[in-house]
Coordinates of C-alpha atoms in Angstrom, one line a residue:
X23 CA -4.6 -33.4 -44.2
X24 CA -6.0 -30.1 -45.5
X25 CA -5.4 -26.8 -43.6
X26 CA -8.4 -25.2 -41.9
X27 CA -8.3 -21.6 -43.1
X28 CA -10.6 -20.2 -40.4
X29 CA -8.3 -21.9 -37.8
X30 CA -5.2 -20.2 -39.3
X31 CA -6.9 -16.8 -39.4
X32 CA -8.0 -17.1 -35.8
X33 CA -4.5 -18.2 -34.6
X34 CA -2.9 -15.4 -36.6
X35 CA -5.1 -12.8 -35.1
X36 CA -4.4 -14.1 -31.6
X37 CA -0.6 -13.8 -31.8
X38 CA 0.6 -11.1 -29.3
X39 CA 2.7 -8.3 -30.7
X40 CA 5.8 -8.0 -28.5
X41 CA 5.9 -4.2 -28.7
X42 CA 2.3 -3.3 -27.9
X43 CA 1.5 -6.6 -26.1
X44 CA -1.9 -6.9 -27.7
X45 CA -3.3 -9.5 -30.2
X46 CA -2.5 -8.7 -33.8
X47 CA -6.2 -8.9 -34.7
X48 CA -7.2 -6.4 -32.1
X49 CA -4.5 -4.0 -33.3
X50 CA -5.4 -4.3 -37.0
X51 CA -2.0 -5.9 -37.7
X52 CA -3.4 -9.2 -39.0
X53 CA -3.3 -8.9 -42.8
X54 CA -4.2 -11.3 -45.6
X55 CA -3.7 -15.1 -45.2
X56 CA -2.9 -17.2 -48.2
X57 CA -2.8 -21.0 -48.1
X58 CA -1.2 -23.2 -50.8
X59 CA -1.0 -26.9 -50.1
X60 CA 0.8 -27.1 -46.8
X61 CA 2.3 -23.6 -46.9
X62 CA 0.8 -20.6 -45.1
X63 CA 1.7 -17.1 -46.1
X64 CA 0.6 -14.1 -43.9
X65 CA 1.2 -10.4 -44.2
X66 CA 1.6 -8.0 -41.2
X67 CA 0.8 -4.3 -41.7
X68 CA 3.0 -2.4 -39.3
X69 CA 2.1 1.0 -37.8
X70 CA 5.4 2.5 -39.0
X71 CA 8.0 1.5 -41.4
X72 CA 10.9 1.0 -38.9
X73 CA 8.9 -1.0 -36.4
X74 CA 10.9 -2.8 -33.6
X75 CA 11.0 -6.4 -32.7
X76 CA 9.9 -7.8 -36.1
X77 CA 12.2 -10.8 -35.6
X78 CA 10.5 -11.7 -32.4
X79 CA 7.1 -11.2 -34.0
X80 CA 8.1 -13.4 -36.9
X81 CA 9.2 -16.1 -34.4
X82 CA 5.9 -16.0 -32.6
X83 CA 3.8 -16.2 -35.8
X84 CA 5.9 -19.0 -37.2
X85 CA 5.6 -20.9 -33.9
X86 CA 1.9 -20.5 -33.5
X87 CA 0.8 -21.1 -37.0
X88 CA 3.4 -23.9 -37.5
X89 CA 1.8 -25.9 -34.7
X90 CA -1.6 -26.1 -36.6
X91 CA -2.6 -29.4 -38.2
X92 CA -1.4 -29.7 -41.8
X93 CA 1.0 -26.7 -41.7
X94 CA 4.5 -27.4 -42.8
X95 CA 5.8 -24.0 -43.8
X96 CA 5.0 -20.4 -42.6
X97 CA 6.0 -17.3 -44.5
X98 CA 5.7 -13.9 -42.9
X99 CA 6.0 -10.6 -44.8
X100 CA 5.6 -7.1 -43.5
X101 CA 4.0 -4.0 -45.0
X102 CA 3.0 -0.6 -43.6
X103 CA -0.4 0.5 -42.5
X104 CA -2.4 3.0 -44.6
X105 CA -3.5 6.1 -42.8
X106 CA -7.0 4.9 -42.0
X107 CA -6.0 1.7 -40.1
X108 CA -3.2 3.7 -38.4
X109 CA -5.8 6.2 -37.2
X110 CA -8.0 3.4 -35.9
X111 CA -5.0 2.0 -34.0
X112 CA -4.3 5.3 -32.5
X113 CA -7.9 5.7 -31.4
X114 CA -7.7 2.2 -29.9
X115 CA -4.7 3.0 -27.9
X116 CA -6.2 6.3 -26.7
X117 CA -9.5 4.7 -26.1
X118 CA -8.2 2.3 -23.4
X119 CA -8.1 5.1 -21.0
X120 CA -11.7 6.1 -21.6
X121 CA -12.8 2.4 -21.2
X122 CA -10.9 2.1 -18.0
X123 CA -12.5 5.3 -16.6
X124 CA -15.9 4.1 -17.7
X125 CA -15.6 0.7 -16.1
X126 CA -14.5 2.1 -12.8
X127 CA -16.5 5.3 -12.7
X128 CA -17.6 6.3 -9.2
X129 CA -21.2 6.1 -8.3
X130 CA -21.5 9.9 -7.5
X131 CA -21.6 10.5 -11.3
X132 CA -18.2 12.2 -11.6
X133 CA -17.0 9.8 -14.3
X134 CA -13.3 10.8 -14.4
X135 CA -12.7 11.2 -10.7
X136 CA -10.2 14.0 -11.4
X137 CA -7.6 11.7 -12.8
X138 CA -5.0 13.4 -15.0
X139 CA -5.7 12.9 -18.7
X140 CA -9.0 11.1 -18.5
X141 CA -10.9 14.2 -19.5
X142 CA -9.5 14.0 -23.1
X143 CA -9.1 10.3 -23.4
X144 CA -5.3 10.0 -23.0
X145 CA -3.9 6.5 -22.5
X146 CA -3.2 6.6 -18.8
X147 CA -5.5 3.8 -17.5
X148 CA -2.9 2.7 -15.0
X149 CA -3.4 6.0 -13.1
X150 CA -6.9 5.2 -12.1
X151 CA -7.3 4.7 -8.3
X152 CA -8.4 1.1 -8.7
X153 CA -5.7 0.2 -11.3
X154 CA -3.6 -2.9 -10.5
X155 CA -0.4 -1.0 -11.4
X156 CA 2.0 -0.3 -8.5
X157 CA 3.9 2.9 -9.0
X158 CA 7.3 2.8 -7.3
X159 CA 9.3 6.0 -7.0
X160 CA 13.0 5.1 -6.7
X161 CA 14.4 8.0 -4.7
X162 CA 17.6 9.2 -3.0
X163 CA 18.7 12.2 -1.1
X164 CA 21.9 12.7 -3.1
X165 CA 23.5 11.7 -6.4
X166 CA 26.1 9.1 -6.8
X167 CA 24.4 6.3 -4.8
X168 CA 23.5 4.2 -7.9
X169 CA 19.8 5.0 -7.9
X170 CA 19.4 4.6 -11.7
X171 CA 21.3 1.3 -11.8
X172 CA 19.1 0.1 -9.0
X173 CA 16.0 1.2 -10.9
X174 CA 17.0 -0.6 -14.1
X175 CA 18.1 -3.8 -12.5
X176 CA 15.0 -4.0 -10.3
X177 CA 12.8 -3.4 -13.4
X178 CA 14.6 -6.2 -15.3
X179 CA 14.3 -8.5 -12.3
X180 CA 10.6 -7.9 -12.0
X181 CA 10.2 -8.5 -15.8
X182 CA 12.1 -11.8 -15.5
X183 CA 9.6 -12.8 -12.8
X184 CA 6.8 -12.5 -15.3
X185 CA 5.5 -9.0 -14.5
X186 CA 4.6 -6.3 -17.0
X187 CA 7.0 -3.5 -16.1
X188 CA 7.8 0.0 -17.2
X189 CA 10.3 2.7 -16.3
X190 CA 9.6 6.4 -16.4
X191 CA 12.9 8.2 -16.3
X192 CA 11.9 11.3 -14.4
X193 CA 15.5 12.5 -13.9
X194 CA 14.9 15.0 -16.7
X195 CA 18.2 16.8 -16.2
X196 CA 20.4 13.8 -15.7
X197 CA 18.7 11.1 -17.8
X198 CA 20.6 7.9 -18.1
X199 CA 18.1 5.0 -18.2
X200 CA 18.0 4.6 -22.0
X201 CA 21.7 3.9 -22.1
X202 CA 21.6 1.6 -19.1
X203 CA 18.7 -0.3 -20.5
X204 CA 20.3 -0.7 -23.9
X205 CA 17.2 0.3 -26.0
X206 CA 18.1 0.3 -29.7
X207 CA 15.2 2.4 -31.0
X208 CA 13.4 5.6 -30.2
X209 CA 9.7 5.7 -29.0
X210 CA 7.1 5.2 -31.8
X211 CA 5.1 8.3 -32.5
X212 CA 1.5 7.7 -33.7
X213 CA 0.0 11.1 -34.1
X214 CA -0.6 12.3 -30.5
X215 CA 0.2 8.9 -28.9
X216 CA 3.8 7.9 -27.9
X217 CA 4.6 4.2 -27.6
X218 CA 7.5 3.7 -25.1
X219 CA 10.6 1.7 -26.2
X220 CA 11.2 -1.8 -24.9
X221 CA 14.3 -3.7 -23.9
X222 CA 14.9 -6.7 -21.6
X223 CA 11.2 -7.0 -21.3
X224 CA 10.9 -3.5 -19.8
X225 CA 9.1 -0.5 -21.4
X226 CA 10.8 2.9 -21.0
X227 CA 10.2 6.5 -21.6
X228 CA 12.9 9.2 -21.0
X229 CA 13.9 12.7 -22.0
X230 CA 17.0 11.0 -23.4
X231 CA 15.0 9.9 -26.4
X232 CA 14.0 13.5 -27.3
X233 CA 17.2 15.5 -26.9
X234 CA 20.8 14.7 -28.0
X235 CA 22.9 12.9 -25.4
X236 CA 25.3 15.9 -25.0
X237 CA 22.6 18.6 -24.8
X238 CA 21.7 19.9 -21.4
X239 CA 18.0 20.4 -20.4
X240 CA 17.8 23.9 -18.8
X241 CA 14.2 24.2 -17.5
X242 CA 12.4 25.8 -14.7
X243 CA 10.0 23.8 -12.5
X244 CA 6.8 24.3 -14.5
X245 CA 8.4 23.0 -17.7
X246 CA 9.6 19.9 -15.8
X247 CA 6.1 19.3 -14.4
X248 CA 4.6 19.6 -17.9
X249 CA 7.2 17.2 -19.3
X250 CA 6.4 14.5 -16.8
X251 CA 2.7 15.0 -17.3
X252 CA 3.2 14.4 -21.0
X253 CA 5.2 11.3 -20.4
X254 CA 2.2 10.0 -18.5
X255 CA -0.8 11.3 -20.6
X256 CA 0.6 11.2 -24.1
X257 CA 2.2 7.7 -23.8
X258 CA 0.6 4.3 -24.2
X259 CA 1.8 2.3 -21.2
X260 CA -1.1 -0.1 -21.1
X261 CA -1.7 -1.2 -17.5
X262 CA 1.6 -2.6 -16.3
X263 CA 2.0 -4.5 -13.0
X264 CA 4.8 -2.1 -12.0
X265 CA 5.9 1.3 -13.2
X266 CA 9.2 2.3 -11.7
X267 CA 9.9 6.1 -11.6
X268 CA 13.6 7.0 -11.6
X269 CA 13.5 10.2 -9.6
X270 CA 16.3 12.8 -9.6
X271 CA 18.2 13.2 -6.4
X272 CA 16.9 15.5 -3.7
X273 CA 13.4 16.7 -2.7
X274 CA 12.5 19.1 -5.4
X275 CA 10.1 19.5 -8.3
X276 CA 9.8 15.9 -9.4
X277 CA 8.7 14.7 -5.9
X278 CA 6.0 17.4 -5.9
X279 CA 4.9 16.4 -9.4
X280 CA 4.8 12.7 -8.4
X281 CA 2.6 13.5 -5.4
X282 CA 0.3 15.6 -7.5
X283 CA -0.3 13.3 -10.5
X284 CA 0.4 9.9 -8.9
X285 CA -0.8 10.0 -5.3
X286 CA -0.7 6.2 -5.1
X287 CA 3.1 6.2 -5.6
X288 CA 5.2 4.1 -3.2
X289 CA 8.7 5.4 -2.5
X290 CA 11.8 3.2 -2.3
X291 CA 14.8 5.0 -0.8
X292 CA 18.3 4.1 -2.1
X293 CA 21.3 4.8 0.1
X294 CA 24.9 3.7 0.5
X295 CA 26.3 2.4 3.9
X296 CA 28.1 5.5 5.1
X297 CA 26.3 7.6 7.8
X298 CA 26.6 10.8 5.7
X299 CA 24.6 9.3 2.8
X300 CA 22.1 7.7 5.2
X301 CA 21.3 11.1 6.8
X302 CA 20.8 12.8 3.4
X303 CA 18.6 9.9 2.2
X304 CA 16.5 10.3 5.4
X305 CA 15.5 13.8 4.2
X306 CA 14.2 12.3 1.0
X307 CA 12.0 9.9 3.0
X308 CA 10.7 12.7 5.2
X309 CA 9.8 14.8 2.2
X310 CA 7.9 11.9 0.7
X311 CA 5.9 11.4 3.8
X312 CA 5.2 15.1 4.1
X313 CA 3.7 14.8 0.6
X314 CA 1.5 11.9 1.7
X315 CA 3.5 9.3 -0.3
X316 CA 4.0 5.9 1.2
X317 CA 7.7 5.1 2.0
X318 CA 8.0 1.3 1.7
X319 CA 11.6 0.3 2.1
X320 CA 15.3 1.0 1.8
X321 CA 17.8 -0.5 -0.6
X322 CA 21.5 -0.2 0.4
X323 CA 23.7 -0.1 -2.6
X324 CA 27.5 -0.6 -2.8
X325 CA 27.4 -2.5 0.5
X326 CA 30.7 -4.4 0.1
X327 CA 33.3 -5.5 -2.4
X328 CA 34.2 -9.2 -2.4
X329 CA 37.9 -9.7 -3.2
X330 CA 39.5 -12.6 -5.1
X331 CA 40.2 -14.3 -1.7
X332 CA 36.5 -14.2 -0.8
X333 CA 36.9 -11.5 1.8
X334 CA 34.3 -8.8 2.0
X335 CA 35.6 -5.3 2.1
X336 CA 33.2 -2.6 3.3
X337 CA 34.7 0.3 1.3
X338 CA 31.9 2.7 2.3
X339 CA 31.5 1.6 5.9
X340 CA 28.6 -0.4 7.2
X341 CA 25.1 -0.1 8.7
X342 CA 23.7 2.9 6.9
X343 CA 20.9 1.1 5.2
X344 CA 19.8 -0.8 8.4
X345 CA 20.0 2.4 10.5
X346 CA 17.9 4.3 8.0
X347 CA 15.3 1.6 7.8
X348 CA 15.1 1.3 11.6
X349 CA 14.8 5.1 12.0
X350 CA 12.0 5.2 9.4
X351 CA 10.2 2.1 10.7
X352 CA 10.3 0.4 7.3
X353 CA 12.1 -2.8 6.0
X354 CA 15.6 -2.9 4.6
X355 CA 14.7 -4.6 1.4
X356 CA 18.3 -5.7 0.6
X357 CA 21.9 -4.9 0.2
X358 CA 23.7 -4.8 -3.2
X359 CA 27.4 -5.5 -3.5
X360 CA 29.8 -3.2 -5.4
X361 CA 31.1 -4.9 -8.5
X362 CA 32.6 -3.6 -11.8
X363 CA 30.1 -5.6 -13.8
X364 CA 27.2 -3.3 -12.7
X365 CA 29.1 -0.2 -14.0
X366 CA 30.1 -2.0 -17.2
X367 CA 26.6 -3.2 -17.8
X368 CA 25.2 0.3 -17.4
X369 CA 27.7 1.7 -19.9
X370 CA 27.0 -1.1 -22.4
X371 CA 23.2 -1.4 -22.0
X372 CA 23.5 -4.9 -20.4
X373 CA 21.9 -4.8 -16.9
X374 CA 23.6 -7.4 -14.7
X375 CA 20.4 -9.1 -13.9
X376 CA 20.0 -9.9 -17.6
X377 CA 23.7 -10.5 -18.5
X378 CA 24.8 -12.4 -15.4
X379 CA 21.6 -13.6 -13.6
X380 CA 23.5 -16.1 -11.5
X381 CA 26.0 -13.6 -10.0
X382 CA 25.9 -12.4 -6.4
X383 CA 24.8 -8.9 -7.4
X384 CA 22.1 -10.1 -9.8
X385 CA 20.7 -12.4 -7.1
X386 CA 20.7 -9.5 -4.7
X387 CA 18.5 -7.5 -7.1
X388 CA 16.2 -10.5 -7.7
X389 CA 15.8 -11.0 -4.0
X390 CA 14.9 -7.3 -3.5
X391 CA 12.4 -7.5 -6.4
X392 CA 10.8 -10.6 -4.9
X393 CA 10.5 -8.9 -1.5
X394 CA 9.0 -5.8 -3.2
X395 CA 6.4 -7.9 -5.0
X396 CA 5.5 -9.8 -1.8
X397 CA 5.0 -6.6 0.2
X398 CA 1.9 -5.8 -1.8
X399 CA 0.6 -2.4 -2.6
X400 CA 0.5 0.3 0.0
X401 CA -2.8 1.2 1.5
X402 CA -3.8 4.8 0.9
X403 CA -5.7 6.4 3.8
X404 CA -7.5 9.7 3.3
X405 CA -9.5 11.5 5.9
X406 CA -12.4 12.0 3.5
X407 CA -12.9 8.2 3.5
X408 CA -13.2 7.9 7.2
X409 CA -16.3 6.2 8.7
X410 CA -18.6 8.0 11.0

């Protein structure tokens, strides 16, 4: 049986790149196809020389082309794009924001609706008011409650459920998400477009990719605000189902920036069981509500430690999460046990939801992620939309 070259070409162009999550043909990454007897050889021009996930891309191409009638062998080689196709790719990634704005333009003629970045075509389509993306700000009133580990494991849990997920590490001064997520490469820079890194099925952007690990970030508020804006407007996020924002502790500049540039953000408050932590976390929730951000639920971390004898030891007391949720009139989304594996996984870049998905703690994160997804997005009420 002879191989249908047009069928091979179409299948090759339809393979999804694991990094950009778009078909190779659309990205300009489907190069020449050569067929000799029952062997198919294809070339993939990459945007940059050290492009991530080429092993996974090879696996996908080999699987899809190898399933075609008459194909017994698939050979994949990689090259690097010339400047012209790279420029077209950059324009494509930037252009998604413009297309998104055009498709959903309001009828009053104000095509961009005041959304950050749409005026110059930045790739921030998910920030449009009618975007499907749910933006979840993971917040706490104080440090040391495990907010970043909750963010990372919730993101991985949502990704394992089949959602398209990203993390924006907005804790600019105390960035830790890159290490916890275990990303093995820096973001890709294509001119004025930044492509977030990816690990465990989660896209990520953090200040940790741009400064040495031991270098402090000493900025005033306006610089912090500008950095977060750039993470949003200069990065190609696509249109994820969930974007989790790892917020710094407290009620300062990042909360103000989040309310300013992402008014649809939903806040999840992380606390530990003791009353002192619960009272401080409550301030974070009150601040979010004052900024017109919807507070959706509470996650209680470090709720108990289970000993070898099966006994639960409540090292930090009990009831703080439930009390906070009741006081705020929102659900307690779940309680996460205290285990060494969470700390080890954070240090080694192996989130427990990925490394030990059957464990008690991983199952707690998965249950919280499932409940978050089932809550649905918050409704945003504005007085200017009231009926008369």
